[in-house]
Amino acid sequence: MRGMVFLSICTHRISVMLPMTEAEKRLWQHIRNRQLENCKFRRLYSVAAFAIDFYSPEIKLALEVDGDSHFVDDPVEYDAERQEFIESARINFLRFTNDDVYHNLDGVLEVIVEGI
C-alpha cells in the first residue's frame, strides 16, 4: 500500500473540533454553494490524517487560510510537510493568509478562479 493515499470525508468529526476563523468564514461566504465558477467546495476535508480548510473534489483544489499561528517555526515546517503530502495525492494547493482575505478578498478570489 506504499504510495497510496486514501481520501475520506470526515466533515462532522473535524467540524466539531475546528470551528472556522473569521477569515475562513469570510472566504466561505464567497465560495460556498457553487458561487465561484460553479465549483463545489467542501469545508474541512480530510486527506489521510490532515484536514484541509476548503476542498473541491471535482477539480482536486485545496484552499488554506493561515492565521498568525502558522508563521512560527514548528507550524511552518508542519505546514510544508502537510502541503507536500497533500500535493503528492495530486491535489493542487492554494494558501492565503488571514490578511489576504481581510484586505484583498477580490484578489484571493481571482487567484482561486485562476486555479480552477
PDB file as gemmi writes it, atoms N, CA and C in Angstrom:
CRYST1    1.000    1.000    1.000  90.00  90.00  90.00 P 1                      
ATOM      1  N   MET A   1       0.817  -1.197   0.000  1.00  0.00           N  
ATOM      2  CA  MET A   1       0.000   0.000   0.000  1.00  0.00           C  
ATOM      3  C   MET A   1       0.853   1.249   0.000  1.00  0.00           C  
ATOM      4  N   ARG A   2       2.136   1.097  -0.103  1.00  0.00           N  
ATOM      5  CA  ARG A   2       3.013   2.271  -0.101  1.00  0.00           C  
ATOM      6  C   ARG A   2       2.705   3.160  -1.299  1.00  0.00           C  
ATOM      7  N   GLY A   3       2.654   4.469  -1.054  1.00  0.00           N  
ATOM      8  CA  GLY A   3       2.377   5.408  -2.132  1.00  0.00           C  
ATOM      9  C   GLY A   3       0.891   5.644  -2.364  1.00  0.00           C  
ATOM     10  N   MET A   4       0.059   4.848  -1.739  1.00  0.00           N  
ATOM     11  CA  MET A   4      -1.385   5.048  -1.922  1.00  0.00           C  
ATOM     12  C   MET A   4      -1.888   6.040  -0.877  1.00  0.00           C  
ATOM     13  N   VAL A   5      -2.776   6.868  -1.305  1.00  0.00           N  
ATOM     14  CA  VAL A   5      -3.363   7.844  -0.393  1.00  0.00           C  
ATOM     15  C   VAL A   5      -4.863   7.596  -0.363  1.00  0.00           C  
ATOM     16  N   PHE A   6      -5.360   7.463   0.817  1.00  0.00           N  
ATOM     17  CA  PHE A   6      -6.790   7.232   0.955  1.00  0.00           C  
ATOM     18  C   PHE A   6      -7.462   8.544   1.342  1.00  0.00           C  
ATOM     19  N   LEU A   7      -8.394   8.977   0.527  1.00  0.00           N  
ATOM     20  CA  LEU A   7      -9.125  10.216   0.782  1.00  0.00           C  
ATOM     21  C   LEU A   7     -10.462   9.865   1.423  1.00  0.00           C  
ATOM     22  N   SER A   8     -10.803  10.629   2.421  1.00  0.00           N  
ATOM     23  CA  SER A   8     -12.100  10.397   3.034  1.00  0.00           C  
ATOM     24  C   SER A   8     -12.661  11.715   3.543  1.00  0.00           C  
ATOM     25  N   ILE A   9     -13.962  11.771   3.604  1.00  0.00           N  
ATOM     26  CA  ILE A   9     -14.629  12.950   4.140  1.00  0.00           C  
ATOM     27  C   ILE A   9     -14.988  12.658   5.592  1.00  0.00           C  
ATOM     28  N   CYS A  10     -14.487  13.484   6.466  1.00  0.00           N  
ATOM     29  CA  CYS A  10     -14.779  13.347   7.892  1.00  0.00           C  
ATOM     30  C   CYS A  10     -15.295  14.684   8.406  1.00  0.00           C  
ATOM     31  N   THR A  11     -16.211  15.261   7.690  1.00  0.00           N  
ATOM     32  CA  THR A  11     -16.651  16.617   7.971  1.00  0.00           C  
ATOM     33  C   THR A  11     -17.182  16.770   9.389  1.00  0.00           C  
ATOM     34  N   HIS A  12     -18.029  15.866   9.818  1.00  0.00           N  
ATOM     35  CA  HIS A  12     -18.637  16.015  11.143  1.00  0.00           C  
ATOM     36  C   HIS A  12     -17.581  15.972  12.237  1.00  0.00           C  
ATOM     37  N   ARG A  13     -16.702  14.998  12.191  1.00  0.00           N  
ATOM     38  CA  ARG A  13     -15.674  14.841  13.213  1.00  0.00           C  
ATOM     39  C   ARG A  13     -14.789  16.073  13.281  1.00  0.00           C  
ATOM     40  N   ILE A  14     -14.361  16.574  12.144  1.00  0.00           N  
ATOM     41  CA  ILE A  14     -13.451  17.716  12.119  1.00  0.00           C  
ATOM     42  C   ILE A  14     -14.169  18.991  12.516  1.00  0.00           C  
ATOM     43  N   SER A  15     -15.390  19.207  12.025  1.00  0.00           N  
ATOM     44  CA  SER A  15     -16.081  20.453  12.311  1.00  0.00           C  
ATOM     45  C   SER A  15     -16.369  20.615  13.794  1.00  0.00           C  
ATOM     46  N   VAL A  16     -16.530  19.509  14.506  1.00  0.00           N  
ATOM     47  CA  VAL A  16     -16.725  19.586  15.945  1.00  0.00           C  
ATOM     48  C   VAL A  16     -15.437  20.072  16.603  1.00  0.00           C  
ATOM     49  N   MET A  17     -14.285  19.682  16.057  1.00  0.00           N  
ATOM     50  CA  MET A  17     -13.003  20.035  16.647  1.00  0.00           C  
ATOM     51  C   MET A  17     -12.492  21.407  16.204  1.00  0.00           C  
ATOM     52  N   LEU A  18     -12.811  21.832  14.994  1.00  0.00           N  
ATOM     53  CA  LEU A  18     -12.199  23.035  14.444  1.00  0.00           C  
ATOM     54  C   LEU A  18     -13.237  24.044  13.953  1.00  0.00           C  
ATOM     55  N   PRO A  19     -13.669  24.961  14.811  1.00  0.00           N  
ATOM     56  CA  PRO A  19     -14.584  25.997  14.319  1.00  0.00           C  
ATOM     57  C   PRO A  19     -13.854  26.923  13.341  1.00  0.00           C  
ATOM     58  N   MET A  20     -14.591  27.512  12.413  1.00  0.00           N  
ATOM     59  CA  MET A  20     -13.982  28.392  11.413  1.00  0.00           C  
ATOM     60  C   MET A  20     -13.516  29.694  12.046  1.00  0.00           C  
ATOM     61  N   THR A  21     -12.389  30.187  11.538  1.00  0.00           N  
ATOM     62  CA  THR A  21     -11.909  31.515  11.937  1.00  0.00           C  
ATOM     63  C   THR A  21     -12.737  32.561  11.191  1.00  0.00           C  
ATOM     64  N   GLU A  22     -12.603  33.807  11.589  1.00  0.00           N  
ATOM     65  CA  GLU A  22     -13.334  34.883  10.911  1.00  0.00           C  
ATOM     66  C   GLU A  22     -12.924  34.972   9.441  1.00  0.00           C  
ATOM     67  N   ALA A  23     -11.634  34.831   9.150  1.00  0.00           N  
ATOM     68  CA  ALA A  23     -11.165  34.892   7.757  1.00  0.00           C  
ATOM     69  C   ALA A  23     -11.740  33.729   6.944  1.00  0.00           C  
ATOM     70  N   GLU A  24     -11.764  32.535   7.528  1.00  0.00           N  
ATOM     71  CA  GLU A  24     -12.348  31.380   6.831  1.00  0.00           C  
ATOM     72  C   GLU A  24     -13.836  31.608   6.562  1.00  0.00           C  
ATOM     73  N   LYS A  25     -14.534  32.178   7.534  1.00  0.00           N  
ATOM     74  CA  LYS A  25     -15.961  32.473   7.344  1.00  0.00           C  
ATOM     75  C   LYS A  25     -16.164  33.434   6.182  1.00  0.00           C  
ATOM     76  N   ARG A  26     -15.328  34.475   6.099  1.00  0.00           N  
ATOM     77  CA  ARG A  26     -15.457  35.449   5.006  1.00  0.00           C  
ATOM     78  C   ARG A  26     -15.238  34.790   3.649  1.00  0.00           C  
ATOM     79  N   LEU A  27     -14.192  33.971   3.548  1.00  0.00           N  
ATOM     80  CA  LEU A  27     -13.935  33.290   2.274  1.00  0.00           C  
ATOM     81  C   LEU A  27     -15.055  32.310   1.954  1.00  0.00           C  
ATOM     82  N   TRP A  28     -15.497  31.550   2.937  1.00  0.00           N  
ATOM     83  CA  TRP A  28     -16.551  30.559   2.744  1.00  0.00           C  
ATOM     84  C   TRP A  28     -17.826  31.200   2.178  1.00  0.00           C  
ATOM     85  N   GLN A  29     -18.145  32.408   2.609  1.00  0.00           N  
ATOM     86  CA  GLN A  29     -19.334  33.094   2.115  1.00  0.00           C  
ATOM     87  C   GLN A  29     -19.271  33.347   0.611  1.00  0.00           C  
ATOM     88  N   HIS A  30     -18.072  33.349   0.036  1.00  0.00           N  
ATOM     89  CA  HIS A  30     -17.908  33.626  -1.391  1.00  0.00           C  
ATOM     90  C   HIS A  30     -17.663  32.386  -2.245  1.00  0.00           C  
ATOM     91  N   ILE A  31     -17.358  31.251  -1.614  1.00  0.00           N  
ATOM     92  CA  ILE A  31     -17.065  30.047  -2.402  1.00  0.00           C  
ATOM     93  C   ILE A  31     -18.100  28.944  -2.202  1.00  0.00           C  
ATOM     94  N   ARG A  32     -18.952  29.069  -1.222  1.00  0.00           N  
ATOM     95  CA  ARG A  32     -19.933  28.008  -0.942  1.00  0.00           C  
ATOM     96  C   ARG A  32     -21.046  28.013  -1.980  1.00  0.00           C  
ATOM     97  N   ASN A  33     -21.741  26.906  -2.068  1.00  0.00           N  
ATOM     98  CA  ASN A  33     -22.907  26.761  -2.950  1.00  0.00           C  
ATOM     99  C   ASN A  33     -22.605  27.107  -4.404  1.00  0.00           C  
ATOM    100  N   ARG A  34     -21.426  26.711  -4.856  1.00  0.00           N  
ATOM    101  CA  ARG A  34     -21.042  26.876  -6.272  1.00  0.00           C  
ATOM    102  C   ARG A  34     -21.063  28.334  -6.741  1.00  0.00           C  
ATOM    103  N   GLN A  35     -20.786  29.271  -5.839  1.00  0.00           N  
ATOM    104  CA  GLN A  35     -20.790  30.694  -6.203  1.00  0.00           C  
ATOM    105  C   GLN A  35     -19.613  31.093  -7.078  1.00  0.00           C  
ATOM    106  N   LEU A  36     -18.530  30.330  -7.024  1.00  0.00           N  
ATOM    107  CA  LEU A  36     -17.315  30.684  -7.747  1.00  0.00           C  
ATOM    108  C   LEU A  36     -17.111  29.694  -8.889  1.00  0.00           C  
ATOM    109  N   GLU A  37     -17.346  30.171 -10.118  1.00  0.00           N  
ATOM    110  CA  GLU A  37     -17.150  29.342 -11.315  1.00  0.00           C  
ATOM    111  C   GLU A  37     -17.931  28.028 -11.257  1.00  0.00           C  
ATOM    112  N   ASN A  38     -19.051  28.019 -10.556  1.00  0.00           N  
ATOM    113  CA  ASN A  38     -19.892  26.839 -10.413  1.00  0.00           C  
ATOM    114  C   ASN A  38     -19.125  25.645  -9.832  1.00  0.00           C  
ATOM    115  N   CYS A  39     -18.136  25.927  -9.015  1.00  0.00           N  
ATOM    116  CA  CYS A  39     -17.278  24.894  -8.437  1.00  0.00           C  
ATOM    117  C   CYS A  39     -17.727  24.593  -7.009  1.00  0.00           C  
ATOM    118  N   LYS A  40     -17.907  23.328  -6.695  1.00  0.00           N  
ATOM    119  CA  LYS A  40     -18.348  22.896  -5.370  1.00  0.00           C  
ATOM    120  C   LYS A  40     -17.145  22.759  -4.440  1.00  0.00           C  
ATOM    121  N   PHE A  41     -17.150  23.509  -3.338  1.00  0.00           N  
ATOM    122  CA  PHE A  41     -16.120  23.384  -2.310  1.00  0.00           C  
ATOM    123  C   PHE A  41     -16.741  22.783  -1.062  1.00  0.00           C  
ATOM    124  N   ARG A  42     -15.979  21.964  -0.396  1.00  0.00           N  
ATOM    125  CA  ARG A  42     -16.379  21.384   0.885  1.00  0.00           C  
ATOM    126  C   ARG A  42     -15.513  21.981   1.975  1.00  0.00           C  
ATOM    127  N   ARG A  43     -16.067  22.062   3.166  1.00  0.00           N  
ATOM    128  CA  ARG A  43     -15.323  22.548   4.329  1.00  0.00           C  
ATOM    129  C   ARG A  43     -14.668  21.378   5.033  1.00  0.00           C  
ATOM    130  N   LEU A  44     -13.475  21.607   5.554  1.00  0.00           N  
ATOM    131  CA  LEU A  44     -12.791  20.655   6.413  1.00  0.00           C  
ATOM    132  C   LEU A  44     -12.794  19.231   5.853  1.00  0.00           C  
ATOM    133  N   TYR A  45     -12.095  19.074   4.795  1.00  0.00           N  
ATOM    134  CA  TYR A  45     -11.980  17.798   4.100  1.00  0.00           C  
ATOM    135  C   TYR A  45     -10.722  17.087   4.597  1.00  0.00           C  
ATOM    136  N   SER A  46     -10.806  15.792   4.836  1.00  0.00           N  
ATOM    137  CA  SER A  46      -9.659  15.027   5.314  1.00  0.00           C  
ATOM    138  C   SER A  46      -8.914  14.365   4.173  1.00  0.00           C  
ATOM    139  N   VAL A  47      -7.604  14.492   4.208  1.00  0.00           N  
ATOM    140  CA  VAL A  47      -6.716  13.724   3.340  1.00  0.00           C  
ATOM    141  C   VAL A  47      -5.785  12.986   4.286  1.00  0.00           C  
ATOM    142  N   ALA A  48      -5.997  11.692   4.411  1.00  0.00           N  
ATOM    143  CA  ALA A  48      -5.297  10.874   5.403  1.00  0.00           C  
ATOM    144  C   ALA A  48      -5.502  11.524   6.771  1.00  0.00           C  
ATOM    145  N   ALA A  49      -4.429  11.869   7.461  1.00  0.00           N  
ATOM    146  CA  ALA A  49      -4.547  12.445   8.810  1.00  0.00           C  
ATOM    147  C   ALA A  49      -4.640  13.964   8.806  1.00  0.00           C  
ATOM    148  N   PHE A  50      -4.676  14.576   7.624  1.00  0.00           N  
ATOM    149  CA  PHE A  50      -4.638  16.031   7.517  1.00  0.00           C  
ATOM    150  C   PHE A  50      -5.992  16.600   7.130  1.00  0.00           C  
ATOM    151  N   ALA A  51      -6.323  17.761   7.704  1.00  0.00           N  
ATOM    152  CA  ALA A  51      -7.560  18.461   7.365  1.00  0.00           C  
ATOM    153  C   ALA A  51      -7.227  19.650   6.473  1.00  0.00           C  
ATOM    154  N   ILE A  52      -8.028  19.826   5.441  1.00  0.00           N  
ATOM    155  CA  ILE A  52      -7.897  20.959   4.527  1.00  0.00           C  
ATOM    156  C   ILE A  52      -9.062  21.891   4.823  1.00  0.00           C  
ATOM    157  N   ASP A  53      -8.801  23.213   4.882  1.00  0.00           N  
ATOM    158  CA  ASP A  53      -9.872  24.169   5.180  1.00  0.00           C  
ATOM    159  C   ASP A  53     -11.017  24.045   4.180  1.00  0.00           C  
ATOM    160  N   PHE A  54     -10.691  24.100   2.881  1.00  0.00           N  
ATOM    161  CA  PHE A  54     -11.707  24.007   1.824  1.00  0.00           C  
ATOM    162  C   PHE A  54     -11.146  23.145   0.699  1.00  0.00           C  
ATOM    163  N   TYR A  55     -12.009  22.329   0.095  1.00  0.00           N  
ATOM    164  CA  TYR A  55     -11.541  21.418  -0.947  1.00  0.00           C  
ATOM    165  C   TYR A  55     -12.627  21.204  -1.987  1.00  0.00           C  
ATOM    166  N   SER A  56     -12.205  21.207  -3.249  1.00  0.00           N  
ATOM    167  CA  SER A  56     -13.109  20.858  -4.342  1.00  0.00           C  
ATOM    168  C   SER A  56     -12.666  19.524  -4.927  1.00  0.00           C  
ATOM    169  N   PRO A  57     -13.399  18.452  -4.646  1.00  0.00           N  
ATOM    170  CA  PRO A  57     -13.019  17.148  -5.181  1.00  0.00           C  
ATOM    171  C   PRO A  57     -13.152  17.073  -6.707  1.00  0.00           C  
ATOM    172  N   GLU A  58     -14.033  17.879  -7.285  1.00  0.00           N  
ATOM    173  CA  GLU A  58     -14.231  17.861  -8.742  1.00  0.00           C  
ATOM    174  C   GLU A  58     -12.951  18.231  -9.484  1.00  0.00           C  
ATOM    175  N   ILE A  59     -12.202  19.180  -8.935  1.00  0.00           N  
ATOM    176  CA  ILE A  59     -11.007  19.664  -9.631  1.00  0.00           C  
ATOM    177  C   ILE A  59      -9.732  19.464  -8.805  1.00  0.00           C  
ATOM    178  N   LYS A  60      -9.872  18.793  -7.654  1.00  0.00           N  
ATOM    179  CA  LYS A  60      -8.738  18.498  -6.775  1.00  0.00           C  
ATOM    180  C   LYS A  60      -7.969  19.774  -6.423  1.00  0.00           C  
ATOM    181  N   LEU A  61      -8.698  20.736  -5.865  1.00  0.00           N  
ATOM    182  CA  LEU A  61      -8.112  22.004  -5.456  1.00  0.00           C  
ATOM    183  C   LEU A  61      -8.353  22.217  -3.963  1.00  0.00           C  
ATOM    184  N   ALA A  62      -7.256  22.398  -3.217  1.00  0.00           N  
ATOM    185  CA  ALA A  62      -7.315  22.658  -1.784  1.00  0.00           C  
ATOM    186  C   ALA A  62      -7.037  24.132  -1.523  1.00  0.00           C  
ATOM    187  N   LEU A  63      -7.778  24.706  -0.575  1.00  0.00           N  
ATOM    188  CA  LEU A  63      -7.584  26.096  -0.170  1.00  0.00           C  
ATOM    189  C   LEU A  63      -7.307  26.128   1.332  1.00  0.00           C  
ATOM    190  N   GLU A  64      -6.269  26.848   1.711  1.00  0.00           N  
ATOM    191  CA  GLU A  64      -5.925  27.008   3.119  1.00  0.00           C  
ATOM    192  C   GLU A  64      -5.879  28.487   3.459  1.00  0.00           C  
ATOM    193  N   VAL A  65      -6.397  28.836   4.620  1.00  0.00           N  
ATOM    194  CA  VAL A  65      -6.319  30.200   5.139  1.00  0.00           C  
ATOM    195  C   VAL A  65      -5.514  30.131   6.433  1.00  0.00           C  
ATOM    196  N   ASP A  66      -4.349  30.772   6.423  1.00  0.00           N  
ATOM    197  CA  ASP A  66      -3.431  30.690   7.558  1.00  0.00           C  
ATOM    198  C   ASP A  66      -3.480  31.935   8.413  1.00  0.00           C  
ATOM    199  N   GLY A  67      -3.646  31.727   9.712  1.00  0.00           N  
ATOM    200  CA  GLY A  67      -3.583  32.820  10.674  1.00  0.00           C  
ATOM    201  C   GLY A  67      -2.173  32.986  11.201  1.00  0.00           C  
ATOM    202  N   ASP A  68      -2.007  33.845  12.189  1.00  0.00           N  
ATOM    203  CA  ASP A  68      -0.692  34.157  12.742  1.00  0.00           C  
ATOM    204  C   ASP A  68       0.039  32.932  13.284  1.00  0.00           C  
ATOM    205  N   SER A  69      -0.681  31.976  13.825  1.00  0.00           N  
ATOM    206  CA  SER A  69      -0.033  30.802  14.423  1.00  0.00           C  
ATOM    207  C   SER A  69       0.730  29.969  13.399  1.00  0.00           C  
ATOM    208  N   HIS A  70       0.464  30.155  12.122  1.00  0.00           N  
ATOM    209  CA  HIS A  70       1.146  29.386  11.076  1.00  0.00           C  
ATOM    210  C   HIS A  70       2.523  29.941  10.740  1.00  0.00           C  
ATOM    211  N   PHE A  71       2.905  31.056  11.311  1.00  0.00           N  
ATOM    212  CA  PHE A  71       4.143  31.718  10.912  1.00  0.00           C  
ATOM    213  C   PHE A  71       5.242  31.669  11.966  1.00  0.00           C  
ATOM    214  N   VAL A  72       5.155  30.714  12.866  1.00  0.00           N  
ATOM    215  CA  VAL A  72       6.249  30.456  13.797  1.00  0.00           C  
ATOM    216  C   VAL A  72       6.908  29.141  13.391  1.00  0.00           C  
ATOM    217  N   ASP A  73       8.078  28.833  13.920  1.00  0.00           N  
ATOM    218  CA  ASP A  73       8.921  27.745  13.424  1.00  0.00           C  
ATOM    219  C   ASP A  73       8.223  26.400  13.234  1.00  0.00           C  
ATOM    220  N   ASP A  74       7.660  25.811  14.272  1.00  0.00           N  
ATOM    221  CA  ASP A  74       7.086  24.472  14.158  1.00  0.00           C  
ATOM    222  C   ASP A  74       5.926  24.403  13.172  1.00  0.00           C  
ATOM    223  N   PRO A  75       4.946  25.308  13.251  1.00  0.00           N  
ATOM    224  CA  PRO A  75       3.846  25.239  12.277  1.00  0.00           C  
ATOM    225  C   PRO A  75       4.300  25.440  10.826  1.00  0.00           C  
ATOM    226  N   VAL A  76       5.327  26.255  10.595  1.00  0.00           N  
ATOM    227  CA  VAL A  76       5.797  26.461   9.227  1.00  0.00           C  
ATOM    228  C   VAL A  76       6.311  25.152   8.659  1.00  0.00           C  
ATOM    229  N   GLU A  77       7.107  24.432   9.417  1.00  0.00           N  
ATOM    230  CA  GLU A  77       7.642  23.140   8.977  1.00  0.00           C  
ATOM    231  C   GLU A  77       6.513  22.129   8.799  1.00  0.00           C  
ATOM    232  N   TYR A  78       5.609  22.065   9.763  1.00  0.00           N  
ATOM    233  CA  TYR A  78       4.472  21.146   9.685  1.00  0.00           C  
ATOM    234  C   TYR A  78       3.625  21.449   8.450  1.00  0.00           C  
ATOM    235  N   ASP A  79       3.315  22.729   8.210  1.00  0.00           N  
ATOM    236  CA  ASP A  79       2.511  23.116   7.049  1.00  0.00           C  
ATOM    237  C   ASP A  79       3.188  22.708   5.749  1.00  0.00           C  
ATOM    238  N   ALA A  80       4.507  22.864   5.673  1.00  0.00           N  
ATOM    239  CA  ALA A  80       5.245  22.499   4.455  1.00  0.00           C  
ATOM    240  C   ALA A  80       5.169  20.986   4.219  1.00  0.00           C  
ATOM    241  N   GLU A  81       5.367  20.195   5.268  1.00  0.00           N  
ATOM    242  CA  GLU A  81       5.282  18.736   5.145  1.00  0.00           C  
ATOM    243  C   GLU A  81       3.862  18.310   4.778  1.00  0.00           C  
ATOM    244  N   ARG A  82       2.896  18.917   5.415  1.00  0.00           N  
ATOM    245  CA  ARG A  82       1.485  18.616   5.159  1.00  0.00           C  
ATOM    246  C   ARG A  82       1.124  18.938   3.713  1.00  0.00           C  
ATOM    247  N   GLN A  83       1.548  20.125   3.249  1.00  0.00           N  
ATOM    248  CA  GLN A  83       1.255  20.523   1.878  1.00  0.00           C  
ATOM    249  C   GLN A  83       1.925  19.568   0.886  1.00  0.00           C  
ATOM    250  N   GLU A  84       3.157  19.183   1.151  1.00  0.00           N  
ATOM    251  CA  GLU A  84       3.860  18.249   0.269  1.00  0.00           C  
ATOM    252  C   GLU A  84       3.114  16.911   0.191  1.00  0.00           C  
ATOM    253  N   PHE A  85       2.638  16.423   1.326  1.00  0.00           N  
ATOM    254  CA  PHE A  85       1.888  15.165   1.343  1.00  0.00           C  
ATOM    255  C   PHE A  85       0.603  15.296   0.540  1.00  0.00           C  
ATOM    256  N   ILE A  86      -0.131  16.368   0.756  1.00  0.00           N  
ATOM    257  CA  ILE A  86      -1.401  16.574   0.055  1.00  0.00           C  
ATOM    258  C   ILE A  86      -1.160  16.704  -1.447  1.00  0.00           C  
ATOM    259  N   GLU A  87      -0.123  17.433  -1.830  1.00  0.00           N  
ATOM    260  CA  GLU A  87       0.192  17.579  -3.252  1.00  0.00           C  
ATOM    261  C   GLU A  87       0.641  16.246  -3.860  1.00  0.00           C  
ATOM    262  N   SER A  88       1.205  15.359  -3.055  1.00  0.00           N  
ATOM    263  CA  SER A  88       1.598  14.040  -3.566  1.00  0.00           C  
ATOM    264  C   SER A  88       0.375  13.213  -3.962  1.00  0.00           C  
ATOM    265  N   ALA A  89      -0.792  13.615  -3.468  1.00  0.00           N  
ATOM    266  CA  ALA A  89      -2.053  12.964  -3.853  1.00  0.00           C  
ATOM    267  C   ALA A  89      -2.654  13.628  -5.087  1.00  0.00           C  
ATOM    268  N   ARG A  90      -1.828  14.430  -5.783  1.00  0.00           N  
ATOM    269  CA  ARG A  90      -2.235  15.156  -6.998  1.00  0.00           C  
ATOM    270  C   ARG A  90      -3.351  16.158  -6.731  1.00  0.00           C  
ATOM    271  N   ILE A  91      -3.261  16.786  -5.573  1.00  0.00           N  
ATOM    272  CA  ILE A  91      -4.193  17.838  -5.192  1.00  0.00           C  
ATOM    273  C   ILE A  91      -3.449  19.163  -5.301  1.00  0.00           C  
ATOM    274  N   ASN A  92      -3.997  20.093  -6.072  1.00  0.00           N  
ATOM    275  CA  ASN A  92      -3.419  21.438  -6.173  1.00  0.00           C  
ATOM    276  C   ASN A  92      -3.732  22.202  -4.893  1.00  0.00           C  
ATOM    277  N   PHE A  93      -2.814  23.040  -4.479  1.00  0.00           N  
ATOM    278  CA  PHE A  93      -2.885  23.653  -3.164  1.00  0.00           C  
ATOM    279  C   PHE A  93      -2.687  25.157  -3.278  1.00  0.00           C  
ATOM    280  N   LEU A  94      -3.632  25.941  -2.770  1.00  0.00           N  
ATOM    281  CA  LEU A  94      -3.506  27.396  -2.715  1.00  0.00           C  
ATOM    282  C   LEU A  94      -3.568  27.824  -1.254  1.00  0.00           C  
ATOM    283  N   ARG A  95      -2.613  28.636  -0.852  1.00  0.00           N  
ATOM    284  CA  ARG A  95      -2.534  29.079   0.533  1.00  0.00           C  
ATOM    285  C   ARG A  95      -2.653  30.605   0.587  1.00  0.00           C  
ATOM    286  N   PHE A  96      -3.479  31.092   1.522  1.00  0.00           N  
ATOM    287  CA  PHE A  96      -3.682  32.522   1.723  1.00  0.00           C  
ATOM    288  C   PHE A  96      -3.526  32.837   3.202  1.00  0.00           C  
ATOM    289  N   THR A  97      -3.193  34.073   3.508  1.00  0.00           N  
ATOM    290  CA  THR A  97      -3.136  34.492   4.908  1.00  0.00           C  
ATOM    291  C   THR A  97      -4.475  35.132   5.295  1.00  0.00           C  
ATOM    292  N   ASN A  98      -4.677  35.249   6.588  1.00  0.00           N  
ATOM    293  CA  ASN A  98      -5.856  35.975   7.067  1.00  0.00           C  
ATOM    294  C   ASN A  98      -5.866  37.380   6.485  1.00  0.00           C  
ATOM    295  N   ASP A  99      -4.687  38.034   6.484  1.00  0.00           N  
ATOM    296  CA  ASP A  99      -4.602  39.398   5.951  1.00  0.00           C  
ATOM    297  C   ASP A  99      -5.016  39.462   4.485  1.00  0.00           C  
ATOM    298  N   ASP A 100      -4.631  38.442   3.690  1.00  0.00           N  
ATOM    299  CA  ASP A 100      -5.067  38.400   2.291  1.00  0.00           C  
ATOM    300  C   ASP A 100      -6.589  38.453   2.212  1.00  0.00           C  
ATOM    301  N   VAL A 101      -7.226  37.629   3.028  1.00  0.00           N  
ATOM    302  CA  VAL A 101      -8.693  37.547   2.999  1.00  0.00           C  
ATOM    303  C   VAL A 101      -9.314  38.848   3.494  1.00  0.00           C  
ATOM    304  N   TYR A 102      -8.768  39.424   4.575  1.00  0.00           N  
ATOM    305  CA  TYR A 102      -9.332  40.652   5.131  1.00  0.00           C  
ATOM    306  C   TYR A 102      -9.131  41.871   4.231  1.00  0.00           C  
ATOM    307  N   HIS A 103      -7.960  41.977   3.610  1.00  0.00           N  
ATOM    308  CA  HIS A 103      -7.606  43.207   2.903  1.00  0.00           C  
ATOM    309  C   HIS A 103      -7.579  43.098   1.386  1.00  0.00           C  
ATOM    310  N   ASN A 104      -7.687  41.883   0.849  1.00  0.00           N  
ATOM    311  CA  ASN A 104      -7.641  41.714  -0.606  1.00  0.00           C  
ATOM    312  C   ASN A 104      -8.489  40.512  -1.023  1.00  0.00           C  
ATOM    313  N   LEU A 105      -9.706  40.455  -0.549  1.00  0.00           N  
ATOM    314  CA  LEU A 105     -10.572  39.318  -0.842  1.00  0.00           C  
ATOM    315  C   LEU A 105     -10.796  39.151  -2.346  1.00  0.00           C  
ATOM    316  N   ASP A 106     -10.967  40.258  -3.068  1.00  0.00           N  
ATOM    317  CA  ASP A 106     -11.140  40.152  -4.524  1.00  0.00           C  
ATOM    318  C   ASP A 106      -9.927  39.511  -5.175  1.00  0.00           C  
ATOM    319  N   GLY A 107      -8.734  39.865  -4.719  1.00  0.00           N  
ATOM    320  CA  GLY A 107      -7.512  39.265  -5.242  1.00  0.00           C  
ATOM    321  C   GLY A 107      -7.436  37.778  -4.925  1.00  0.00           C  
ATOM    322  N   VAL A 108      -7.834  37.392  -3.714  1.00  0.00           N  
ATOM    323  CA  VAL A 108      -7.866  35.983  -3.322  1.00  0.00           C  
ATOM    324  C   VAL A 108      -8.811  35.217  -4.245  1.00  0.00           C  
ATOM    325  N   LEU A 109      -9.992  35.769  -4.463  1.00  0.00           N  
ATOM    326  CA  LEU A 109     -10.977  35.113  -5.329  1.00  0.00           C  
ATOM    327  C   LEU A 109     -10.464  34.988  -6.765  1.00  0.00           C  
ATOM    328  N   GLU A 110      -9.744  35.996  -7.242  1.00  0.00           N  
ATOM    329  CA  GLU A 110      -9.157  35.928  -8.591  1.00  0.00           C  
ATOM    330  C   GLU A 110      -8.137  34.795  -8.686  1.00  0.00           C  
ATOM    331  N   VAL A 111      -7.301  34.653  -7.660  1.00  0.00           N  
ATOM    332  CA  VAL A 111      -6.305  33.572  -7.661  1.00  0.00           C  
ATOM    333  C   VAL A 111      -7.004  32.219  -7.670  1.00  0.00           C  
ATOM    334  N   ILE A 112      -8.077  32.105  -6.898  1.00  0.00           N  
ATOM    335  CA  ILE A 112      -8.831  30.833  -6.851  1.00  0.00           C  
ATOM    336  C   ILE A 112      -9.423  30.541  -8.235  1.00  0.00           C  
ATOM    337  N   VAL A 113     -10.027  31.551  -8.866  1.00  0.00           N  
ATOM    338  CA  VAL A 113     -10.595  31.364 -10.214  1.00  0.00           C  
ATOM    339  C   VAL A 113      -9.506  30.887 -11.175  1.00  0.00           C  
ATOM    340  N   GLU A 114      -8.314  31.483 -11.090  1.00  0.00           N  
ATOM    341  CA  GLU A 114      -7.206  31.042 -11.941  1.00  0.00           C  
ATOM    342  C   GLU A 114      -6.844  29.598 -11.659  1.00  0.00           C  
ATOM    343  N   GLY A 115      -6.950  29.182 -10.396  1.00  0.00           N  
ATOM    344  CA  GLY A 115      -6.647  27.805 -10.012  1.00  0.00           C  
ATOM    345  C   GLY A 115      -7.700  26.809 -10.460  1.00  0.00           C  
ATOM    346  N   ILE A 116      -8.897  27.307 -10.663  1.00  0.00           N  
ATOM    347  CA  ILE A 116      -9.992  26.440 -11.125  1.00  0.00           C  
ATOM    348  C   ILE A 116      -9.790  26.133 -12.586  1.00  0.00           C  
TER     349      ILE A 116                                                      
END                                                                             
